[in-house]
Each structure stands twice: as structure tokens, then as C-alpha cells.
């Protein structure tokens, strides 16, 4: 929680004095927050806390016209994967996504850009799911 949750509070506290009307805060959580992960209960719990933080903060800052949204990526191939997973897990990483492969960082970036620009000016407290086709909330 110190790393995955408190950092959001500290960063937001530091940034707020510099944010004006029309600004956007974009948080990153994980698909695990929405589907659960029995092997990563601690990690999944921190990502759930980020969901609650995003929703509550979006309501707190709505009068200041500061939007707060988040993305919840699914399996994304980053250098962290081979560095932290066992070799057999690396070979199968992301294959259980409906698209049959892990995503790439460049497939997440457009979601972040959308939430940062004025095209998303009617969104706050929301989450985008670049996750390879896993249905959330259905």
C-alpha cells in the first residue's frame, strides 16, 4: 500500500496547487482490480484502492472542473514481465486474453492521451480498459 496507494495521495497533493480548470488527473490501476487475482491478493487489493480513490477524488474535484479518470490495463508486455515472472509464466503471459496475446505499451498510450485531452471533457470518475477483450462488469 505504501508504494501502490500512498503514492497517489502524495502526487495528487503535490499537483493540485498547479492544476486549473479543465485539468485532468489520470490514474493507472489494473485489470486485477476488476476480475481479482488469487495469486496476487495484496497487489489486487491496492489496485482496488486506486479505483475508490479515483471515484472519490473525481467527485471532490468536480466543482473545480478537474477531471479524474483511470485506465485499467490487462496483460501488457513490459520489461517487468521477464524480470519478475518465472520463465514458464513469461512464455504464456497474456495468452489467456481473448485476443490471445499480451498488449504492447503503444496500445495503452491512446487511452491515456484521450483522457488527457479535451475530447474526454465529459468524463470524470471513469475507467478505460485496454485489456485484450476481457469483458468487465458484465
PDB file of C-alpha atoms in Angstrom, residues 1-118:
ATOM      1  CA  UNK A   1       0.000   0.000   0.000  1.00  0.00           C
ATOM      2  CA  UNK A   2       2.902   2.349   0.708  1.00  0.00           C
ATOM      3  CA  UNK A   3       4.062   2.061  -2.914  1.00  0.00           C
ATOM      4  CA  UNK A   4       0.853   1.399  -4.843  1.00  0.00           C
ATOM      5  CA  UNK A   5      -1.652   3.592  -2.969  1.00  0.00           C
ATOM      6  CA  UNK A   6       0.003   6.238  -0.815  1.00  0.00           C
ATOM      7  CA  UNK A   7       1.937   7.483  -3.843  1.00  0.00           C
ATOM      8  CA  UNK A   8      -1.373   8.545  -5.440  1.00  0.00           C
ATOM      9  CA  UNK A   9      -2.238  10.671  -2.410  1.00  0.00           C
ATOM     10  CA  UNK A  10       1.204  12.275  -2.286  1.00  0.00           C
ATOM     11  CA  UNK A  11       1.349  13.000  -6.020  1.00  0.00           C
ATOM     12  CA  UNK A  12      -2.161  14.449  -6.067  1.00  0.00           C
ATOM     13  CA  UNK A  13      -1.442  16.646  -3.050  1.00  0.00           C
ATOM     14  CA  UNK A  14       1.696  17.980  -4.758  1.00  0.00           C
ATOM     15  CA  UNK A  15       0.000  18.531  -8.142  1.00  0.00           C
ATOM     16  CA  UNK A  16      -3.307  20.126  -7.078  1.00  0.00           C
ATOM     17  CA  UNK A  17      -1.925  23.635  -6.455  1.00  0.00           C
ATOM     18  CA  UNK A  18      -0.745  23.657 -10.084  1.00  0.00           C
ATOM     19  CA  UNK A  19      -3.955  22.391 -11.696  1.00  0.00           C
ATOM     20  CA  UNK A  20      -6.535  24.763 -13.087  1.00  0.00           C
ATOM     21  CA  UNK A  21      -9.999  24.412 -14.544  1.00  0.00           C
ATOM     22  CA  UNK A  22     -10.090  21.828 -17.321  1.00  0.00           C
ATOM     23  CA  UNK A  23      -7.115  19.903 -15.976  1.00  0.00           C
ATOM     24  CA  UNK A  24      -7.082  16.123 -15.902  1.00  0.00           C
ATOM     25  CA  UNK A  25      -5.710  13.587 -13.463  1.00  0.00           C
ATOM     26  CA  UNK A  26      -5.234  10.108 -14.902  1.00  0.00           C
ATOM     27  CA  UNK A  27      -4.590   7.188 -12.593  1.00  0.00           C
ATOM     28  CA  UNK A  28      -3.459   3.726 -13.602  1.00  0.00           C
ATOM     29  CA  UNK A  29      -4.879   0.648 -11.932  1.00  0.00           C
ATOM     30  CA  UNK A  30      -5.072  -2.912 -13.272  1.00  0.00           C
ATOM     31  CA  UNK A  31      -7.487  -5.424 -14.705  1.00  0.00           C
ATOM     32  CA  UNK A  32      -6.866  -7.382 -11.496  1.00  0.00           C
ATOM     33  CA  UNK A  33      -8.910  -4.854  -9.564  1.00  0.00           C
ATOM     34  CA  UNK A  34     -11.957  -5.774 -11.629  1.00  0.00           C
ATOM     35  CA  UNK A  35     -11.510  -9.541 -12.021  1.00  0.00           C
ATOM     36  CA  UNK A  36      -9.466 -10.439  -8.928  1.00  0.00           C
ATOM     37  CA  UNK A  37      -6.315 -12.489  -8.875  1.00  0.00           C
ATOM     38  CA  UNK A  38      -5.978 -15.255  -6.274  1.00  0.00           C
ATOM     39  CA  UNK A  39      -2.181 -15.310  -6.676  1.00  0.00           C
ATOM     40  CA  UNK A  40      -1.839 -11.544  -6.168  1.00  0.00           C
ATOM     41  CA  UNK A  41      -4.262 -10.684  -3.369  1.00  0.00           C
ATOM     42  CA  UNK A  42      -2.095  -7.875  -1.969  1.00  0.00           C
ATOM     43  CA  UNK A  43      -1.495  -6.306  -5.407  1.00  0.00           C
ATOM     44  CA  UNK A  44      -5.145  -6.697  -6.403  1.00  0.00           C
ATOM     45  CA  UNK A  45      -6.229  -5.018  -3.158  1.00  0.00           C
ATOM     46  CA  UNK A  46      -4.039  -1.994  -3.802  1.00  0.00           C
ATOM     47  CA  UNK A  47      -5.455  -1.641  -7.298  1.00  0.00           C
ATOM     48  CA  UNK A  48      -8.977  -1.724  -5.837  1.00  0.00           C
ATOM     49  CA  UNK A  49      -7.987   1.104  -3.516  1.00  0.00           C
ATOM     50  CA  UNK A  50      -6.913   3.132  -6.549  1.00  0.00           C
ATOM     51  CA  UNK A  51     -10.380   2.600  -8.063  1.00  0.00           C
ATOM     52  CA  UNK A  52     -12.030   4.019  -4.950  1.00  0.00           C
ATOM     53  CA  UNK A  53      -9.539   6.878  -4.793  1.00  0.00           C
ATOM     54  CA  UNK A  54     -10.243   7.802  -8.419  1.00  0.00           C
ATOM     55  CA  UNK A  55     -14.010   7.794  -7.980  1.00  0.00           C
ATOM     56  CA  UNK A  56     -13.960   9.762  -4.724  1.00  0.00           C
ATOM     57  CA  UNK A  57     -11.410  12.292  -5.979  1.00  0.00           C
ATOM     58  CA  UNK A  58     -13.411  12.810  -9.178  1.00  0.00           C
ATOM     59  CA  UNK A  59     -16.383  13.880  -7.083  1.00  0.00           C
ATOM     60  CA  UNK A  60     -14.271  16.028  -4.775  1.00  0.00           C
ATOM     61  CA  UNK A  61     -12.715  17.958  -7.672  1.00  0.00           C
ATOM     62  CA  UNK A  62     -15.768  18.255  -9.908  1.00  0.00           C
ATOM     63  CA  UNK A  63     -16.546  21.777  -8.628  1.00  0.00           C
ATOM     64  CA  UNK A  64     -13.010  22.827  -9.618  1.00  0.00           C
ATOM     65  CA  UNK A  65     -13.607  21.403 -13.137  1.00  0.00           C
ATOM     66  CA  UNK A  66     -10.720  18.973 -12.738  1.00  0.00           C
ATOM     67  CA  UNK A  67     -11.439  15.589 -14.282  1.00  0.00           C
ATOM     68  CA  UNK A  68     -10.173  12.403 -12.621  1.00  0.00           C
ATOM     69  CA  UNK A  69     -10.239   9.163 -14.596  1.00  0.00           C
ATOM     70  CA  UNK A  70      -8.220   5.976 -14.808  1.00  0.00           C
ATOM     71  CA  UNK A  71      -7.095   3.198 -17.079  1.00  0.00           C
ATOM     72  CA  UNK A  72      -7.046  -0.467 -16.077  1.00  0.00           C
ATOM     73  CA  UNK A  73      -4.774  -2.312 -18.494  1.00  0.00           C
ATOM     74  CA  UNK A  74      -4.827  -6.054 -18.866  1.00  0.00           C
ATOM     75  CA  UNK A  75      -1.677  -8.046 -19.602  1.00  0.00           C
ATOM     76  CA  UNK A  76       0.793  -5.601 -21.144  1.00  0.00           C
ATOM     77  CA  UNK A  77       4.273  -6.673 -22.206  1.00  0.00           C
ATOM     78  CA  UNK A  78       6.844  -4.576 -20.339  1.00  0.00           C
ATOM     79  CA  UNK A  79      10.400  -5.281 -19.114  1.00  0.00           C
ATOM     80  CA  UNK A  80       8.869  -6.050 -15.704  1.00  0.00           C
ATOM     81  CA  UNK A  81       7.336  -9.276 -17.037  1.00  0.00           C
ATOM     82  CA  UNK A  82      10.509 -11.281 -17.794  1.00  0.00           C
ATOM     83  CA  UNK A  83      12.226  -9.682 -14.792  1.00  0.00           C
ATOM     84  CA  UNK A  84       9.584 -10.765 -12.281  1.00  0.00           C
ATOM     85  CA  UNK A  85       7.792 -13.842 -13.645  1.00  0.00           C
ATOM     86  CA  UNK A  86       9.039 -17.438 -13.781  1.00  0.00           C
ATOM     87  CA  UNK A  87      10.196 -18.464 -17.264  1.00  0.00           C
ATOM     88  CA  UNK A  88       7.181 -20.709 -17.948  1.00  0.00           C
ATOM     89  CA  UNK A  89       4.793 -17.894 -16.964  1.00  0.00           C
ATOM     90  CA  UNK A  90       6.608 -15.479 -19.292  1.00  0.00           C
ATOM     91  CA  UNK A  91       6.086 -17.826 -22.229  1.00  0.00           C
ATOM     92  CA  UNK A  92       2.319 -17.905 -21.626  1.00  0.00           C
ATOM     93  CA  UNK A  93       1.919 -14.291 -20.485  1.00  0.00           C
ATOM     94  CA  UNK A  94      -1.198 -12.724 -21.986  1.00  0.00           C
ATOM     95  CA  UNK A  95      -2.266 -15.781 -23.958  1.00  0.00           C
ATOM     96  CA  UNK A  96      -5.411 -16.094 -21.834  1.00  0.00           C
ATOM     97  CA  UNK A  97      -6.654 -12.670 -23.008  1.00  0.00           C
ATOM     98  CA  UNK A  98      -9.463 -13.018 -25.558  1.00  0.00           C
ATOM     99  CA  UNK A  99      -7.155 -11.601 -28.253  1.00  0.00           C
ATOM    100  CA  UNK A 100      -4.695 -14.374 -27.386  1.00  0.00           C
ATOM    101  CA  UNK A 101      -1.670 -12.199 -26.695  1.00  0.00           C
ATOM    102  CA  UNK A 102      -0.364  -9.557 -24.330  1.00  0.00           C
ATOM    103  CA  UNK A 103      -0.803  -5.927 -25.265  1.00  0.00           C
ATOM    104  CA  UNK A 104       2.014  -3.539 -26.033  1.00  0.00           C
ATOM    105  CA  UNK A 105       2.563  -0.185 -24.294  1.00  0.00           C
ATOM    106  CA  UNK A 106       1.718   1.646 -27.531  1.00  0.00           C
ATOM    107  CA  UNK A 107      -1.733   0.032 -27.366  1.00  0.00           C
ATOM    108  CA  UNK A 108      -2.362   1.640 -23.962  1.00  0.00           C
ATOM    109  CA  UNK A 109      -0.984   5.091 -24.796  1.00  0.00           C
ATOM    110  CA  UNK A 110      -4.015   6.230 -26.873  1.00  0.00           C
ATOM    111  CA  UNK A 111      -6.298   5.663 -23.870  1.00  0.00           C
ATOM    112  CA  UNK A 112      -4.067   7.900 -21.767  1.00  0.00           C
ATOM    113  CA  UNK A 113      -3.950  10.561 -24.474  1.00  0.00           C
ATOM    114  CA  UNK A 114      -7.733  10.507 -24.820  1.00  0.00           C
ATOM    115  CA  UNK A 115      -8.214  11.045 -21.081  1.00  0.00           C
ATOM    116  CA  UNK A 116      -5.635  13.852 -21.088  1.00  0.00           C
ATOM    117  CA  UNK A 117      -7.197  15.852 -23.929  1.00  0.00           C
ATOM    118  CA  UNK A 118     -10.375  17.871 -24.239  1.00  0.00           C
TER     119      UNK A 118
END
